[in-house]
Coordinates of C-alpha atoms in Angstrom, one line a residue:
M1 CA -17.1 32.3 2.2
E2 CA -17.1 30.2 5.6
N3 CA -19.2 27.8 4.5
K4 CA -18.7 28.4 0.4
T5 CA -17.3 25.0 -1.2
I6 CA -14.0 24.6 -2.5
Y7 CA -13.6 21.7 -5.7
I8 CA -10.4 20.6 -6.0
L9 CA -8.9 18.9 -9.0
A10 CA -6.1 17.1 -8.7
I11 CA -3.6 15.4 -11.0
E12 CA -1.0 12.8 -9.6
S13 CA 2.1 11.5 -12.8
S14 CA 5.2 11.1 -10.4
C15 CA 5.6 7.6 -11.5
D16 CA 3.8 6.2 -13.9
D17 CA 0.1 6.4 -13.0
T18 CA -1.9 9.3 -14.7
S19 CA -4.1 9.1 -12.5
A20 CA -6.6 12.7 -11.8
A21 CA -9.8 13.7 -9.1
V22 CA -11.7 16.2 -7.8
L23 CA -12.4 16.8 -4.2
S24 CA -15.4 18.8 -2.8
N25 CA -13.3 20.2 -0.4
D26 CA -12.4 17.2 1.7
K27 CA -14.4 14.1 -0.1
T28 CA -12.8 12.3 -3.1
L29 CA -15.8 12.7 -6.0
S30 CA -14.1 11.2 -8.6
N31 CA -10.8 9.3 -8.6
V32 CA -9.2 8.1 -11.7
V33 CA -6.0 6.0 -12.6
A34 CA -4.8 5.1 -16.0
T35 CA -1.7 2.8 -14.9
Q36 CA 0.6 1.8 -17.4
K37 CA 1.4 -1.3 -18.8
I38 CA 4.0 -0.9 -20.9
H39 CA 6.6 -1.2 -18.5
E40 CA 5.8 -5.1 -18.0
E41 CA 7.6 -6.6 -20.9
Y42 CA 10.7 -4.0 -19.5
G43 CA 10.5 -6.0 -16.1
G44 CA 10.1 -2.2 -13.9
V45 CA 9.8 1.5 -15.4
V46 CA 11.3 3.2 -17.9
P47 CA 11.1 6.6 -18.0
E48 CA 10.8 7.2 -21.3
L49 CA 8.3 5.2 -21.6
A50 CA 5.9 6.6 -18.8
S51 CA 6.4 10.5 -19.6
R52 CA 5.4 9.7 -23.3
A53 CA 2.6 7.9 -22.2
H54 CA 1.9 10.7 -19.5
Q55 CA 1.3 13.0 -22.1
Q56 CA -0.9 10.4 -24.3
N57 CA -3.0 10.0 -20.7
I58 CA -3.1 13.4 -19.0
V59 CA -6.1 14.8 -20.5
P60 CA -9.1 11.9 -21.0
V61 CA -7.7 11.2 -17.4
V62 CA -9.2 14.7 -16.3
H63 CA -12.1 15.1 -18.2
Q64 CA -13.1 11.0 -17.0
A65 CA -12.5 12.7 -12.7
L66 CA -15.5 15.8 -14.2
L67 CA -17.5 13.0 -15.7
K68 CA -17.2 11.0 -12.3
A69 CA -17.8 14.0 -10.5
N70 CA -20.4 15.5 -11.9
I71 CA -18.4 19.0 -12.0
D72 CA -17.8 21.6 -14.2
K73 CA -13.8 23.3 -14.6
K74 CA -15.8 26.3 -14.8
Q75 CA -16.6 25.5 -10.9
L76 CA -13.1 24.4 -10.1
S77 CA -11.5 26.5 -7.0
A78 CA -8.3 25.3 -7.3
I79 CA -5.9 23.1 -9.4
A80 CA -3.5 20.9 -7.3
F81 CA -0.4 18.5 -8.7
T82 CA 2.4 16.5 -7.6
R83 CA 6.1 18.8 -7.7
G84 CA 7.9 15.9 -6.9
P85 CA 10.2 13.6 -6.2
G86 CA 9.4 11.7 -8.9
L87 CA 10.4 10.9 -12.9
M88 CA 10.8 14.6 -14.0
G89 CA 10.1 13.7 -17.7
S90 CA 6.9 12.6 -15.7
L91 CA 6.7 15.4 -13.3
L92 CA 6.8 17.5 -15.7
V93 CA 4.1 16.8 -17.7
G94 CA 2.0 16.7 -15.2
T95 CA 3.4 20.2 -13.5
S96 CA 2.6 21.6 -17.4
F97 CA -0.8 20.5 -17.3
S98 CA -1.7 21.9 -13.9
K99 CA -0.4 25.5 -14.5
S100 CA -1.6 26.2 -18.5
L101 CA -4.9 24.7 -16.6
A102 CA -5.2 27.1 -14.0
L103 CA -3.6 30.0 -16.3
G104 CA -6.3 28.8 -19.1
L105 CA -9.3 28.7 -16.0
E106 CA -7.9 32.3 -14.1
I107 CA -8.0 29.5 -10.9
P108 CA -5.3 29.2 -8.5
L109 CA -1.8 26.4 -8.3
I110 CA -0.9 24.2 -5.6
E111 CA 1.3 22.6 -6.4
V112 CA 2.5 19.2 -3.2
N113 CA 4.8 17.0 -2.3
H114 CA 4.4 13.1 -3.5
M115 CA 4.9 12.3 -0.1
Q116 CA 3.5 13.9 2.3
A117 CA 0.5 13.4 0.0
H118 CA 1.3 9.8 1.1
I119 CA 0.9 10.7 4.3
L120 CA -1.9 13.2 4.7
A121 CA -4.3 10.3 2.8
H122 CA -5.7 10.2 5.8
F123 CA -7.4 13.3 6.4
I124 CA -9.8 12.2 3.7
N125 CA -13.5 12.2 5.3
D126 CA -14.4 8.7 3.8
E127 CA -16.9 7.1 5.8
S128 CA -15.2 3.8 5.4
T129 CA -12.4 5.5 7.4
P130 CA -13.8 7.5 9.8
N131 CA -10.9 6.9 12.4
R132 CA -7.6 10.6 11.6
P133 CA -4.9 10.2 13.5
V134 CA -3.8 12.7 16.2
F135 CA -1.4 14.8 16.2
P136 CA 1.8 14.2 17.0
F137 CA 1.6 10.8 14.8
L138 CA 4.4 8.5 13.6
A139 CA 3.8 7.9 9.6
M140 CA 5.8 5.3 7.8
T141 CA 6.1 6.3 4.2
I142 CA 6.5 1.9 2.1
S143 CA 6.9 2.4 -2.0
G144 CA 8.5 1.8 -4.7
G145 CA 10.6 4.9 -4.0
H146 CA 10.8 5.3 -0.7
T147 CA 10.9 4.7 2.6
Q148 CA 10.8 6.8 5.8
I149 CA 10.0 7.4 9.1
V150 CA 8.3 10.8 9.8
L151 CA 7.4 12.9 12.7
V152 CA 4.0 13.8 11.9
K153 CA 3.8 17.3 14.2
D154 CA 0.5 19.0 12.5
Y155 CA -0.6 19.0 8.2
F156 CA 3.4 20.2 7.7
K157 CA 4.8 20.6 9.9
M158 CA 6.8 17.2 9.9
E159 CA 10.5 15.2 10.0
V160 CA 12.4 12.4 8.9
L161 CA 13.9 10.6 11.3
G162 CA 14.8 7.9 9.4
Q163 CA 14.6 6.8 6.1
T164 CA 17.3 4.3 3.5
L165 CA 20.6 5.1 2.6
D166 CA 20.1 2.9 -0.9
D167 CA 17.0 0.8 -1.7
A168 CA 13.0 1.8 -0.4
V169 CA 11.5 -1.5 0.3
G170 CA 8.8 -1.8 -2.9
E171 CA 12.3 -1.7 -5.0
A172 CA 13.2 -3.9 -2.3
F173 CA 9.5 -6.1 -3.1
D174 CA 9.5 -6.2 -6.9
K175 CA 13.3 -7.1 -7.0
S176 CA 14.0 -10.2 -4.3
A177 CA 10.2 -11.3 -6.8
K178 CA 12.3 -10.5 -10.9
I179 CA 14.2 -13.0 -9.0
L180 CA 12.7 -15.1 -8.2
G181 CA 10.8 -15.4 -11.6
L182 CA 7.4 -13.7 -11.3
P183 CA 6.4 -10.7 -14.2
Y184 CA 6.7 -7.6 -13.3
P185 CA 5.7 -5.5 -10.8
G186 CA 6.4 -8.5 -8.7
G187 CA 5.6 -7.7 -5.2
P188 CA 1.8 -7.5 -4.7
L189 CA 2.4 -11.1 -6.0
L190 CA 5.5 -12.2 -4.0
D191 CA 2.9 -11.3 -1.5
K192 CA 0.1 -13.2 -2.2
Y193 CA 2.2 -16.3 -2.7
A194 CA 3.8 -15.2 0.6
Q195 CA -0.2 -15.7 2.4
L196 CA 0.2 -19.4 1.5
G197 CA 3.7 -20.4 2.8
N198 CA 6.0 -21.2 5.7
P199 CA 7.9 -17.5 6.5
K200 CA 10.5 -19.0 8.9
A201 CA 11.1 -21.8 6.0
F202 CA 13.9 -20.4 5.3
I203 CA 16.5 -18.0 7.1
F204 CA 17.7 -14.3 5.2
P205 CA 19.9 -11.7 7.6
K206 CA 18.4 -8.4 8.8
P207 CA 21.0 -5.7 8.4
K208 CA 22.5 -3.8 11.0
V209 CA 21.4 -0.3 10.6
A210 CA 22.4 2.7 13.1
D211 CA 19.2 4.6 14.7
L212 CA 16.4 3.9 12.5
N213 CA 17.5 3.8 9.0
F214 CA 17.1 1.4 6.4
S215 CA 18.7 -0.9 3.8
F216 CA 17.5 -3.2 1.6
S217 CA 20.4 -3.1 -0.4
G218 CA 22.1 -6.3 1.2
L219 CA 19.7 -8.3 1.7
K220 CA 18.1 -8.4 -1.9
T221 CA 22.0 -9.0 -2.5
S222 CA 21.8 -12.4 0.4
I223 CA 18.2 -13.5 -1.7
L224 CA 20.3 -13.7 -5.2
Y225 CA 23.1 -15.9 -3.4
F226 CA 20.2 -17.9 -2.1
V227 CA 18.7 -18.3 -5.1
Q228 CA 21.4 -19.1 -7.2
R229 CA 22.5 -21.5 -5.0
E230 CA 19.7 -23.3 -3.7
T231 CA 19.1 -23.6 -7.9
K232 CA 21.7 -25.0 -8.9
N233 CA 21.3 -28.0 -6.9
N234 CA 18.0 -28.3 -8.4
P235 CA 17.1 -26.6 -10.9
N236 CA 13.2 -27.0 -10.0
F237 CA 14.3 -24.9 -6.4
I238 CA 11.9 -22.8 -7.2
Q239 CA 8.2 -24.2 -8.2
E240 CA 8.6 -26.7 -5.4
N241 CA 9.0 -24.0 -2.8
R242 CA 7.9 -20.9 -4.1
N243 CA 5.6 -20.1 -1.7
D244 CA 7.8 -20.8 1.0
I245 CA 10.8 -18.0 -0.2
C246 CA 7.6 -16.0 -0.7
A247 CA 6.7 -16.3 2.5
S248 CA 10.3 -16.0 4.2
I249 CA 11.2 -12.4 2.4
Q250 CA 8.1 -11.3 2.9
Y251 CA 8.7 -12.1 6.8
T252 CA 11.6 -10.9 6.8
I253 CA 11.6 -7.9 5.1
V254 CA 8.6 -6.4 6.7
K255 CA 10.4 -7.4 11.0
I256 CA 13.0 -4.7 9.8
L257 CA 10.0 -2.7 9.1
M258 CA 8.6 -3.7 12.6
D259 CA 11.8 -3.7 14.4
K260 CA 12.6 0.0 13.6
L261 CA 8.8 1.9 13.6
K262 CA 8.8 -0.1 17.6
K263 CA 12.2 1.9 17.9
A264 CA 10.9 5.1 16.9
V265 CA 7.7 4.5 19.0
K266 CA 10.5 4.3 22.3
I267 CA 12.5 6.9 21.8
T268 CA 9.7 9.6 20.5
G269 CA 7.6 8.2 23.1
I270 CA 4.5 8.5 20.5
N271 CA 1.9 5.2 19.8
Q272 CA 0.3 6.3 17.0
V273 CA 1.5 4.3 14.2
A274 CA -0.1 5.2 10.3
I275 CA 1.5 3.9 6.8
G276 CA 1.0 5.3 3.9
G277 CA 2.2 4.9 0.4
G278 CA 2.3 2.2 -1.8
V279 CA 3.7 -1.0 -0.2
S280 CA 0.6 -0.6 2.9
A281 CA -1.3 -2.4 1.2
N282 CA 0.9 -5.2 1.4
S283 CA -1.0 -7.8 4.3
G284 CA 2.0 -8.9 6.3
I285 CA 2.1 -5.5 7.1
R286 CA -1.3 -4.7 8.2
S287 CA -0.9 -7.6 9.6
A288 CA 1.8 -6.8 11.6
L289 CA 0.7 -3.5 12.8
K290 CA -3.1 -4.7 13.7
I291 CA -1.1 -7.8 16.1
A292 CA 1.6 -4.1 17.8
E293 CA -1.6 -2.2 17.8
K294 CA -3.1 -5.1 20.8
K295 CA 0.8 -6.6 22.1
E296 CA 2.2 -2.6 21.7
G297 CA -0.9 -0.6 22.4
W298 CA -0.6 1.6 19.7
T299 CA -2.8 3.1 17.5
T300 CA -2.7 2.2 14.2
Y301 CA -3.9 3.7 11.0
I302 CA -3.6 1.7 7.8
P303 CA -5.9 3.4 4.4
K304 CA -8.4 2.2 2.2
F305 CA -6.5 0.2 -0.5
E306 CA -7.4 3.2 -3.0
Y307 CA -5.4 5.4 -1.3
C308 CA -2.5 3.4 -0.7
T309 CA -0.9 3.3 -4.3
D310 CA -0.4 6.5 -6.3
N311 CA -3.2 7.8 -6.3
A312 CA -4.3 12.5 -7.3
A313 CA -7.1 11.8 -4.4
M314 CA -4.3 12.5 -1.8
I315 CA -2.8 15.1 -3.7
G316 CA -6.2 17.0 -3.3
I317 CA -6.1 17.1 0.4
V318 CA -2.9 18.3 0.6
G319 CA -4.1 20.9 -2.4
Y320 CA -7.2 21.6 0.3
L321 CA -5.3 22.2 2.9
K322 CA -3.4 24.9 1.1
Y323 CA -6.5 26.4 -0.2
K324 CA -7.2 27.0 3.0
K325 CA -4.5 27.9 4.4
G326 CA -4.0 30.5 0.5
S327 CA -0.4 28.4 0.3
F328 CA -0.9 29.1 -3.9
T329 CA 1.1 28.5 -6.0
Q330 CA 2.8 31.2 -8.7
Q331 CA 3.7 30.0 -12.0
D332 CA 7.0 30.1 -13.2
I333 CA 7.2 27.1 -10.1
S334 CA 9.3 23.6 -11.8
A335 CA 8.9 19.7 -11.4
K336 CA 11.4 18.6 -8.8
A337 CA 12.8 15.3 -8.7
R338 CA 13.9 15.0 -5.5
Y339 CA 12.4 16.9 -3.1
S340 CA 12.0 16.3 1.0
I341 CA 9.5 16.9 3.1
Q342 CA 10.8 19.4 5.0
E343 CA 11.2 21.6 2.2
S344 CA 7.4 21.2 2.7

């Protein structure tokens, strides 16, 4: 039994990406993601449209994941799925599908916390990233819906040390990009232009927030007022200064994140730092972490790009770890839009 290969089919549907992956123990055999283009014309994710698109995508995505992995569904050991947090309609599609398939195949069902999966993605056995965090370590989860600093004591012992009191960092990037007239999703575009500009061209206020918590709503407002004021004086201000504006916004956001992370390291005495979530693909954050590694003496862990954004492989690694400890889920499980890491 010890040498038995465990095959996990993982399903992720927390927001607007439908993803399915197959893992052989802790290795990824396939990781298929279907993105939803429909939200671009609305400038943000529309929950009802997202859940409808998941319904259309989930069967072909799962089929593709099994084909790419060269695995028959009868070989599967268990099905892992995202229970939450996320958009309720989207979560319901993945939850319902997973429950039905597990029931039909008569195999165990494993529920996974999406944010926990972003952290544990570092434990996927990938030859290109051989180093894995050693417990205890600090994890900063940064995405469109979350900004948290988490003390990770073990795979399933995590404590949230600080989190956003209002908007998430991903939303701050996307809304700032929208103010500048960039198409959705604007965060990656803002990052692209930021690399061409002067990060100290414009000064934006950094919010004063107690302890290890974050706030980004005030920053978004200050950016809006700044752009409105400058374009009133010069209608071509954004076009003439786009790279510098993007660089200054990114510099400010990264500084906010890094200041809190440095504070967390100082408080806990833990200098092993990992990041996870969609915003961990941002070049400014990656660069700042590498600088901190040399300057502060940290050991940093940065995930591969494919494991940053929402994907099923990260759900699969949690499924594998839970399978090994026999942590299975009953069929009466329901999706949970608000779901803390500490509840997992």
